């Protein structure tokens, strides 16, 4: 395939705690290598049934606020029909309906076009799966 479309898989260790992992630097590094000054689109996709991709501010408390909001919306209790894994694991399977497993972002002159405080983040509330893959794809 030509260099119009390039893809790479990141391996991300999220551990056994709920976590929001900032992938912005990984995305920028990928684009520096493959976009080479071109315009296009970056697609970020997590191929897991219990994780999502969010574009949010990090480091000022918004990431913790998102986890708190998800606790309110998706409590880890026994209300869920999907019951394997740790208690409340069924909520993890509902997460991608709220935080989708993908984001497509503009790339201009080889750089990621994010707002001042925006970051590309992996949202993982599933304590049962400590390792995730994230696919980065650039279409120039």
mmCIF file of C-alpha atoms in Angstrom:
data_model
loop_
_atom_site.group_PDB
_atom_site.id
_atom_site.type_symbol
_atom_site.label_atom_id
_atom_site.label_comp_id
_atom_site.label_asym_id
_atom_site.label_seq_id
_atom_site.Cartn_x
_atom_site.Cartn_y
_atom_site.Cartn_z
ATOM 1 C CA UNK A 1 0.000 0.000 0.000
ATOM 2 C CA UNK A 2 1.243 3.524 -0.693
ATOM 3 C CA UNK A 3 2.219 5.936 2.040
ATOM 4 C CA UNK A 4 -1.215 7.609 1.724
ATOM 5 C CA UNK A 5 -2.370 5.248 4.492
ATOM 6 C CA UNK A 6 -0.104 4.181 7.359
ATOM 7 C CA UNK A 7 -1.016 2.396 10.557
ATOM 8 C CA UNK A 8 0.708 1.411 13.789
ATOM 9 C CA UNK A 9 -0.371 -0.400 16.939
ATOM 10 C CA UNK A 10 0.535 0.958 20.369
ATOM 11 C CA UNK A 11 0.681 -1.407 23.332
ATOM 12 C CA UNK A 12 -0.533 0.396 26.458
ATOM 13 C CA UNK A 13 -0.342 -1.032 29.975
ATOM 14 C CA UNK A 14 -3.194 0.384 32.023
ATOM 15 C CA UNK A 15 -2.745 -1.862 35.058
ATOM 16 C CA UNK A 16 -5.425 -2.959 37.484
ATOM 17 C CA UNK A 17 -6.811 0.507 38.267
ATOM 18 C CA UNK A 18 -9.264 2.620 36.309
ATOM 19 C CA UNK A 19 -7.179 4.890 34.171
ATOM 20 C CA UNK A 20 -7.156 7.637 31.617
ATOM 21 C CA UNK A 21 -3.923 7.384 29.642
ATOM 22 C CA UNK A 22 -2.786 10.396 27.624
ATOM 23 C CA UNK A 23 -1.799 9.256 24.122
ATOM 24 C CA UNK A 24 -1.186 12.710 22.655
ATOM 25 C CA UNK A 25 2.603 12.416 22.543
ATOM 26 C CA UNK A 26 2.346 8.958 20.942
ATOM 27 C CA UNK A 27 0.021 10.410 18.286
ATOM 28 C CA UNK A 28 2.363 13.349 17.640
ATOM 29 C CA UNK A 29 5.401 11.041 17.391
ATOM 30 C CA UNK A 30 3.567 8.814 14.931
ATOM 31 C CA UNK A 31 2.551 11.794 12.780
ATOM 32 C CA UNK A 32 6.074 13.256 12.793
ATOM 33 C CA UNK A 33 7.282 9.983 11.355
ATOM 34 C CA UNK A 34 4.556 9.254 8.785
ATOM 35 C CA UNK A 35 2.753 12.481 7.845
ATOM 36 C CA UNK A 36 5.924 14.330 6.775
ATOM 37 C CA UNK A 37 4.257 17.729 6.539
ATOM 38 C CA UNK A 38 1.101 16.525 4.815
ATOM 39 C CA UNK A 39 -2.533 17.233 5.613
ATOM 40 C CA UNK A 40 -4.858 14.349 6.388
ATOM 41 C CA UNK A 41 -6.707 12.518 9.120
ATOM 42 C CA UNK A 42 -5.537 10.588 12.154
ATOM 43 C CA UNK A 43 -7.833 7.828 13.325
ATOM 44 C CA UNK A 44 -7.304 6.485 16.843
ATOM 45 C CA UNK A 45 -9.072 3.189 17.551
ATOM 46 C CA UNK A 46 -9.052 0.851 20.545
ATOM 47 C CA UNK A 47 -10.167 -2.668 19.490
ATOM 48 C CA UNK A 48 -11.547 -3.633 22.888
ATOM 49 C CA UNK A 49 -15.163 -4.004 24.055
ATOM 50 C CA UNK A 50 -14.440 -2.244 27.351
ATOM 51 C CA UNK A 51 -12.379 0.863 26.525
ATOM 52 C CA UNK A 52 -12.812 4.152 24.710
ATOM 53 C CA UNK A 53 -11.027 7.160 23.232
ATOM 54 C CA UNK A 54 -11.756 10.645 24.572
ATOM 55 C CA UNK A 55 -10.533 14.094 23.577
ATOM 56 C CA UNK A 56 -10.331 15.927 26.904
ATOM 57 C CA UNK A 57 -8.150 18.185 29.006
ATOM 58 C CA UNK A 58 -5.748 16.309 31.266
ATOM 59 C CA UNK A 59 -3.722 17.311 34.286
ATOM 60 C CA UNK A 60 -6.141 19.932 35.633
ATOM 61 C CA UNK A 61 -8.613 17.459 37.122
ATOM 62 C CA UNK A 62 -10.817 16.845 34.079
ATOM 63 C CA UNK A 63 -9.515 13.308 33.723
ATOM 64 C CA UNK A 64 -10.464 12.576 37.345
ATOM 65 C CA UNK A 65 -13.810 14.315 36.764
ATOM 66 C CA UNK A 66 -14.466 12.003 33.800
ATOM 67 C CA UNK A 67 -13.760 8.934 35.931
ATOM 68 C CA UNK A 68 -16.077 10.303 38.646
ATOM 69 C CA UNK A 69 -18.830 10.942 36.079
ATOM 70 C CA UNK A 70 -18.435 7.403 34.742
ATOM 71 C CA UNK A 71 -18.792 6.083 38.314
ATOM 72 C CA UNK A 72 -22.092 7.956 38.570
ATOM 73 C CA UNK A 73 -23.354 6.836 35.154
ATOM 74 C CA UNK A 74 -21.954 3.299 35.316
ATOM 75 C CA UNK A 75 -21.745 2.126 38.940
ATOM 76 C CA UNK A 76 -19.720 -1.020 39.612
ATOM 77 C CA UNK A 77 -22.513 -3.003 41.225
ATOM 78 C CA UNK A 78 -24.630 -6.059 40.483
ATOM 79 C CA UNK A 79 -27.289 -4.362 38.289
ATOM 80 C CA UNK A 80 -25.626 -5.464 35.028
ATOM 81 C CA UNK A 81 -26.755 -8.494 33.004
ATOM 82 C CA UNK A 82 -23.187 -9.106 31.799
ATOM 83 C CA UNK A 83 -21.721 -10.714 34.917
ATOM 84 C CA UNK A 84 -18.385 -12.434 34.275
ATOM 85 C CA UNK A 85 -15.165 -10.952 35.675
ATOM 86 C CA UNK A 86 -14.866 -8.690 38.680
ATOM 87 C CA UNK A 87 -18.007 -7.354 40.398
ATOM 88 C CA UNK A 88 -19.727 -4.727 38.243
ATOM 89 C CA UNK A 89 -17.741 -5.679 35.128
ATOM 90 C CA UNK A 90 -20.903 -5.421 33.025
ATOM 91 C CA UNK A 91 -20.604 -1.627 33.180
ATOM 92 C CA UNK A 92 -17.260 -1.864 31.381
ATOM 93 C CA UNK A 93 -19.074 -3.254 28.347
ATOM 94 C CA UNK A 94 -21.447 -0.261 28.307
ATOM 95 C CA UNK A 95 -18.577 2.268 28.357
ATOM 96 C CA UNK A 96 -18.018 2.339 24.550
ATOM 97 C CA UNK A 97 -21.598 3.558 24.071
ATOM 98 C CA UNK A 98 -20.668 6.641 26.142
ATOM 99 C CA UNK A 99 -16.954 6.997 25.343
ATOM 100 C CA UNK A 100 -16.601 5.646 21.783
ATOM 101 C CA UNK A 101 -13.714 3.353 20.878
ATOM 102 C CA UNK A 102 -12.462 5.770 18.201
ATOM 103 C CA UNK A 103 -11.702 9.371 17.292
ATOM 104 C CA UNK A 104 -10.789 10.925 13.957
ATOM 105 C CA UNK A 105 -8.714 14.090 14.134
ATOM 106 C CA UNK A 106 -7.487 16.600 11.549
ATOM 107 C CA UNK A 107 -3.809 16.735 10.659
ATOM 108 C CA UNK A 108 -2.527 19.979 9.114
ATOM 109 C CA UNK A 109 1.004 20.290 7.741
ATOM 110 C CA UNK A 110 1.909 17.051 9.524
ATOM 111 C CA UNK A 111 0.713 18.193 12.945
ATOM 112 C CA UNK A 112 -2.224 17.163 15.073
ATOM 113 C CA UNK A 113 -4.847 19.924 15.190
ATOM 114 C CA UNK A 114 -6.031 19.939 18.798
ATOM 115 C CA UNK A 115 -7.386 22.811 20.838
ATOM 116 C CA UNK A 116 -5.121 24.421 23.443
ATOM 117 C CA UNK A 117 -6.151 22.135 26.299
ATOM 118 C CA UNK A 118 -7.211 19.024 24.361
ATOM 119 C CA UNK A 119 -5.464 15.675 24.681
ATOM 120 C CA UNK A 120 -6.088 12.298 23.048
ATOM 121 C CA UNK A 121 -6.807 9.791 25.809
ATOM 122 C CA UNK A 122 -7.487 6.106 26.289
ATOM 123 C CA UNK A 123 -10.282 5.604 28.829
ATOM 124 C CA UNK A 124 -10.062 2.227 30.563
ATOM 125 C CA UNK A 125 -12.279 1.406 33.542
ATOM 126 C CA UNK A 126 -11.893 -2.378 33.157
ATOM 127 C CA UNK A 127 -9.713 -3.606 36.008
ATOM 128 C CA UNK A 128 -9.659 -7.119 34.524
ATOM 129 C CA UNK A 129 -7.642 -6.227 31.398
ATOM 130 C CA UNK A 130 -4.300 -4.565 32.230
ATOM 131 C CA UNK A 131 -3.019 -4.364 28.629
ATOM 132 C CA UNK A 132 -4.570 -2.561 25.681
ATOM 133 C CA UNK A 133 -3.787 -2.035 22.040
ATOM 134 C CA UNK A 134 -4.504 1.250 20.302
ATOM 135 C CA UNK A 135 -4.343 1.495 16.522
ATOM 136 C CA UNK A 136 -3.155 4.782 15.022
ATOM 137 C CA UNK A 137 -3.920 5.241 11.314
ATOM 138 C CA UNK A 138 -2.925 8.220 9.176
ATOM 139 C CA UNK A 139 -4.682 8.909 5.897
ATOM 140 C CA UNK A 140 -2.840 11.634 3.967
#
